[in-house]
Amino acid sequence: MEKVTDETRKLMDDMLETMYAAPGIGLAAIQIGVPLNVIVMDLARDGEPAQVKYFVNPEILEDVEELHPYQEGCLSVPEVFDTIERPERVKLRYLDYNGKEVIEWAEGLYATCIQHEMDHLKGIVFIDYLSRLKRERAVKKVAKAVKLKAAT
Ligand code: K2U
Ligand code: ZN
C-alpha cells in the first residue's frame, strides 16, 4: 500500500465505526480481517470532542529508553487486562487520511496505543509479552468466554 486511495479512506471510515462500537480507542485493520498497514485511533474520553487519527504505513523512526507501564486490554483478547511496559515516547512517520506524510513524536497514551496497534500489524498481541503462566491463563479465559458466547 504505497498511497492513500478512496478505497483506503472507505476502509478507515468502516474501522472507525467498528472501533467506536466496541468501544475502543484504537483499531488495526487486521482486527477486522483486512491485512493492510492501516490503523485508526481516537484517544478522546467520553464527552470530549473526538480526536480521530488515521495511520497508513506507520513506522517507528526512533524510540526512547524510558519505559512507561500501562494496564492494557485488547478487543481481540476480551476480558484480559494486564500491565505492559513500553517506550514512553516514539517518533512516528505515517501517511494521514489524505495521504500526506506526517512525522511526529507520540507520548503518553498515544505512544502506548500506537505501539499496541502497530504490534497487531505484525501479528503480535499484548499477551505475547506476558509470562507463559499468565498467557496460558488468558488463553483459557478467552476460550471459556468464546464457548459461553457460543452457548448463549
Ligand atoms: O487494538 C485494540 O485491541 C484496541 C485497544 C487499544 C488499546 C489497548 C491498550 C492500551 C491502549 C489502547 C482497545 O482500545 S482496548 C479498550 C481501551 C479503552 C480505553 C483505554 C485503553 C483500552
Ligand atoms: Zn489490541
mmCIF file of C-alpha atoms and ligand atoms in Angstrom:
data_model
loop_
_atom_site.group_PDB
_atom_site.id
_atom_site.type_symbol
_atom_site.label_atom_id
_atom_site.label_comp_id
_atom_site.label_asym_id
_atom_site.label_seq_id
_atom_site.Cartn_x
_atom_site.Cartn_y
_atom_site.Cartn_z
ATOM 1 C CA MET A 1 0.000 0.000 0.000
ATOM 2 C CA GLU A 2 2.009 2.996 -1.193
ATOM 3 C CA LYS A 3 -0.629 5.694 -1.315
ATOM 4 C CA VAL A 4 -3.999 6.514 0.280
ATOM 5 C CA THR A 5 -6.906 5.921 -2.112
ATOM 6 C CA ASP A 6 -10.664 6.396 -1.775
ATOM 7 C CA GLU A 7 -10.798 2.673 -1.021
ATOM 8 C CA THR A 8 -8.336 3.153 1.879
ATOM 9 C CA ARG A 9 -10.462 6.010 3.196
ATOM 10 C CA LYS A 10 -13.606 3.865 2.995
ATOM 11 C CA LEU A 11 -11.784 1.160 4.974
ATOM 12 C CA MET A 12 -10.691 3.678 7.627
ATOM 13 C CA ASP A 13 -14.239 5.046 7.931
ATOM 14 C CA ASP A 14 -15.526 1.486 8.467
ATOM 15 C CA MET A 15 -12.761 0.756 11.002
ATOM 16 C CA LEU A 16 -13.610 3.882 12.990
ATOM 17 C CA GLU A 17 -17.275 2.806 13.200
ATOM 18 C CA THR A 18 -16.196 -0.661 14.410
ATOM 19 C CA MET A 19 -13.822 0.886 16.955
ATOM 20 C CA TYR A 20 -16.499 3.167 18.469
ATOM 21 C CA ALA A 21 -18.958 0.255 18.618
ATOM 22 C CA ALA A 22 -16.502 -1.962 20.509
ATOM 23 C CA PRO A 23 -15.802 0.519 22.249
ATOM 24 C CA GLY A 24 -12.098 1.021 21.888
ATOM 25 C CA ILE A 25 -9.612 3.853 21.434
ATOM 26 C CA GLY A 26 -7.606 2.219 18.652
ATOM 27 C CA LEU A 27 -8.074 -0.433 15.943
ATOM 28 C CA ALA A 28 -5.739 -2.113 13.424
ATOM 29 C CA ALA A 29 -7.116 -3.258 10.053
ATOM 30 C CA ILE A 30 -6.066 -6.863 10.775
ATOM 31 C CA GLN A 31 -8.560 -6.883 13.669
ATOM 32 C CA ILE A 32 -11.390 -6.727 11.106
ATOM 33 C CA GLY A 33 -9.607 -9.272 8.902
ATOM 34 C CA VAL A 34 -8.030 -6.816 6.452
ATOM 35 C CA PRO A 35 -4.257 -7.478 6.217
ATOM 36 C CA LEU A 36 -3.230 -3.875 5.437
ATOM 37 C CA ASN A 37 -0.956 -1.492 7.366
ATOM 38 C CA VAL A 38 -3.784 0.774 8.457
ATOM 39 C CA ILE A 39 -4.705 1.977 11.982
ATOM 40 C CA VAL A 40 -7.392 4.339 13.322
ATOM 41 C CA MET A 41 -7.398 5.945 16.780
ATOM 42 C CA ASP A 42 -9.426 8.355 18.920
ATOM 43 C CA LEU A 43 -7.999 8.975 22.391
ATOM 44 C CA ALA A 44 -10.723 11.449 23.415
ATOM 45 C CA ARG A 45 -12.506 10.453 26.634
ATOM 46 C CA ASP A 46 -16.329 10.165 26.661
ATOM 47 C CA GLY A 47 -17.902 13.571 26.328
ATOM 48 C CA GLU A 48 -14.724 15.170 24.927
ATOM 49 C CA PRO A 49 -14.608 16.261 21.279
ATOM 50 C CA ALA A 50 -13.279 13.474 19.008
ATOM 51 C CA GLN A 51 -9.557 13.496 18.165
ATOM 52 C CA VAL A 52 -9.537 10.987 15.320
ATOM 53 C CA LYS A 53 -6.159 9.971 13.889
ATOM 54 C CA TYR A 54 -5.579 7.849 10.767
ATOM 55 C CA PHE A 55 -2.309 5.975 10.109
ATOM 56 C CA VAL A 56 -1.350 4.395 6.770
ATOM 57 C CA ASN A 57 2.011 2.548 6.653
ATOM 58 C CA PRO A 58 3.063 3.767 10.112
ATOM 59 C CA GLU A 59 6.749 3.327 11.040
ATOM 60 C CA ILE A 60 8.608 3.957 14.282
ATOM 61 C CA LEU A 61 11.717 6.013 13.385
ATOM 62 C CA GLU A 62 13.048 6.332 16.951
ATOM 63 C CA ASP A 63 12.080 5.385 20.470
ATOM 64 C CA VAL A 64 13.439 6.233 23.938
ATOM 65 C CA GLU A 65 14.919 4.018 26.660
ATOM 66 C CA GLU A 66 12.427 5.142 29.327
ATOM 67 C CA LEU A 67 9.570 2.644 29.678
ATOM 68 C CA HIS A 68 6.067 3.537 30.807
ATOM 69 C CA PRO A 69 3.646 0.969 32.317
ATOM 70 C CA TYR A 70 0.009 0.906 31.233
ATOM 71 C CA GLN A 71 -2.788 -1.560 32.025
ATOM 72 C CA GLU A 72 -3.678 -2.740 28.538
ATOM 73 C CA GLY A 73 -6.698 -4.529 27.191
ATOM 74 C CA CYS A 74 -7.381 -5.732 23.643
ATOM 75 C CA LEU A 75 -10.517 -6.117 21.570
ATOM 76 C CA SER A 76 -9.072 -9.351 20.195
ATOM 77 C CA VAL A 77 -8.495 -10.771 23.696
ATOM 78 C CA PRO A 78 -11.673 -9.854 25.590
ATOM 79 C CA GLU A 79 -11.762 -9.667 29.410
ATOM 80 C CA VAL A 80 -7.979 -9.828 29.736
ATOM 81 C CA PHE A 81 -6.111 -6.861 31.217
ATOM 82 C CA ASP A 82 -2.515 -6.649 32.364
ATOM 83 C CA THR A 83 0.226 -4.087 32.840
ATOM 84 C CA ILE A 84 2.611 -3.782 29.899
ATOM 85 C CA GLU A 85 5.708 -1.547 29.796
ATOM 86 C CA ARG A 86 6.540 0.175 26.513
ATOM 87 C CA PRO A 87 8.882 3.045 25.467
ATOM 88 C CA GLU A 88 7.169 6.190 26.753
ATOM 89 C CA ARG A 89 7.880 8.216 23.550
ATOM 90 C CA VAL A 90 8.202 7.086 19.925
ATOM 91 C CA LYS A 91 8.949 9.079 16.752
ATOM 92 C CA LEU A 92 6.397 8.136 14.068
ATOM 93 C CA ARG A 93 6.249 8.504 10.307
ATOM 94 C CA TYR A 94 2.946 7.722 8.572
ATOM 95 C CA LEU A 95 0.542 8.853 5.832
ATOM 96 C CA ASP A 96 -2.603 10.576 7.092
ATOM 97 C CA TYR A 97 -6.212 10.345 5.782
ATOM 98 C CA ASN A 98 -5.283 12.417 2.730
ATOM 99 C CA GLY A 99 -2.003 10.622 2.057
ATOM 100 C CA LYS A 100 0.138 13.435 3.453
ATOM 101 C CA GLU A 101 3.357 12.303 5.176
ATOM 102 C CA VAL A 102 3.437 13.117 8.900
ATOM 103 C CA ILE A 103 6.491 12.803 11.173
ATOM 104 C CA GLU A 104 5.787 13.387 14.876
ATOM 105 C CA TRP A 105 6.632 12.217 18.397
ATOM 106 C CA ALA A 106 3.952 10.324 20.303
ATOM 107 C CA GLU A 107 3.928 10.149 24.107
ATOM 108 C CA GLY A 108 1.631 9.037 26.928
ATOM 109 C CA LEU A 109 -1.456 7.069 25.943
ATOM 110 C CA TYR A 110 -0.838 7.990 22.264
ATOM 111 C CA ALA A 111 2.558 6.226 22.400
ATOM 112 C CA THR A 112 1.124 3.184 24.217
ATOM 113 C CA CYS A 113 -1.835 2.865 21.848
ATOM 114 C CA ILE A 114 0.103 3.285 18.582
ATOM 115 C CA GLN A 115 2.655 0.656 19.701
ATOM 116 C CA HIS A 116 -0.185 -1.685 20.706
ATOM 117 C CA GLU A 117 -1.816 -1.208 17.282
ATOM 118 C CA MET A 118 1.440 -1.498 15.315
ATOM 119 C CA ASP A 119 2.085 -4.785 17.137
ATOM 120 C CA HIS A 120 -1.227 -6.040 15.721
ATOM 121 C CA LEU A 121 0.054 -5.244 12.211
ATOM 122 C CA LYS A 122 2.995 -7.584 12.961
ATOM 123 C CA GLY A 123 0.700 -10.279 14.360
ATOM 124 C CA ILE A 124 1.702 -9.528 17.958
ATOM 125 C CA VAL A 125 -0.956 -9.307 20.707
ATOM 126 C CA PHE A 126 -0.076 -7.803 24.107
ATOM 127 C CA ILE A 127 -0.466 -11.157 25.923
ATOM 128 C CA ASP A 128 2.598 -12.316 23.960
ATOM 129 C CA TYR A 129 4.620 -10.136 26.357
ATOM 130 C CA LEU A 130 3.193 -11.779 29.472
ATOM 131 C CA SER A 131 4.724 -14.734 31.304
ATOM 132 C CA ARG A 132 3.797 -18.164 29.965
ATOM 133 C CA LEU A 133 1.662 -18.783 33.042
ATOM 134 C CA LYS A 134 -0.271 -15.518 32.639
ATOM 135 C CA ARG A 135 -0.649 -16.096 28.911
ATOM 136 C CA GLU A 136 -1.991 -19.625 29.435
ATOM 137 C CA ARG A 137 -4.496 -18.249 31.961
ATOM 138 C CA ALA A 138 -5.555 -15.559 29.463
ATOM 139 C CA VAL A 139 -5.992 -18.091 26.658
ATOM 140 C CA LYS A 140 -8.123 -20.318 28.915
ATOM 141 C CA LYS A 141 -10.229 -17.311 29.923
ATOM 142 C CA VAL A 142 -10.871 -16.284 26.305
ATOM 143 C CA ALA A 143 -11.655 -19.868 25.293
ATOM 144 C CA LYS A 144 -14.190 -20.061 28.121
ATOM 145 C CA ALA A 145 -15.747 -16.699 27.144
ATOM 146 C CA VAL A 146 -15.987 -17.807 23.496
ATOM 147 C CA LYS A 147 -17.618 -21.143 24.482
ATOM 148 C CA LEU A 148 -20.054 -19.315 26.753
ATOM 149 C CA LYS A 149 -20.900 -16.888 23.959
ATOM 150 C CA ALA A 150 -21.448 -19.771 21.506
ATOM 151 C CA ALA A 151 -23.726 -21.492 24.018
ATOM 152 C CA THR A 152 -25.930 -18.477 24.647
HETATM 153 O O1 K2U B 1 -6.203 -2.774 19.472
HETATM 154 C C1 K2U B 1 -7.094 -2.959 20.287
HETATM 155 O O2 K2U B 1 -7.401 -4.060 20.749
HETATM 156 C C2 K2U B 1 -7.825 -1.758 20.782
HETATM 157 C C3 K2U B 1 -7.428 -1.439 22.176
HETATM 158 C C4 K2U B 1 -6.342 -0.391 22.067
HETATM 159 C C5 K2U B 1 -5.543 -0.139 23.293
HETATM 160 C C6 K2U B 1 -5.076 -1.173 24.082
HETATM 161 C C7 K2U B 1 -4.289 -0.878 25.191
HETATM 162 C C8 K2U B 1 -3.960 0.411 25.520
HETATM 163 C C9 K2U B 1 -4.423 1.429 24.723
HETATM 164 C C10 K2U B 1 -5.200 1.149 23.609
HETATM 165 C C11 K2U B 1 -8.758 -1.052 22.799
HETATM 166 O O3 K2U B 1 -8.953 0.293 22.675
HETATM 167 S S1 K2U B 1 -8.927 -1.663 24.426
HETATM 168 C C12 K2U B 1 -10.014 -0.615 25.178
HETATM 169 C C13 K2U B 1 -9.352 0.535 25.873
HETATM 170 C C14 K2U B 1 -10.099 1.653 26.111
HETATM 171 C C15 K2U B 1 -9.540 2.725 26.789
HETATM 172 C C16 K2U B 1 -8.211 2.691 27.228
HETATM 173 C C17 K2U B 1 -7.454 1.569 26.970
HETATM 174 C C18 K2U B 1 -8.030 0.472 26.317
HETATM 175 ZN ZN ZN B 2 -5.399 -4.996 20.634
#
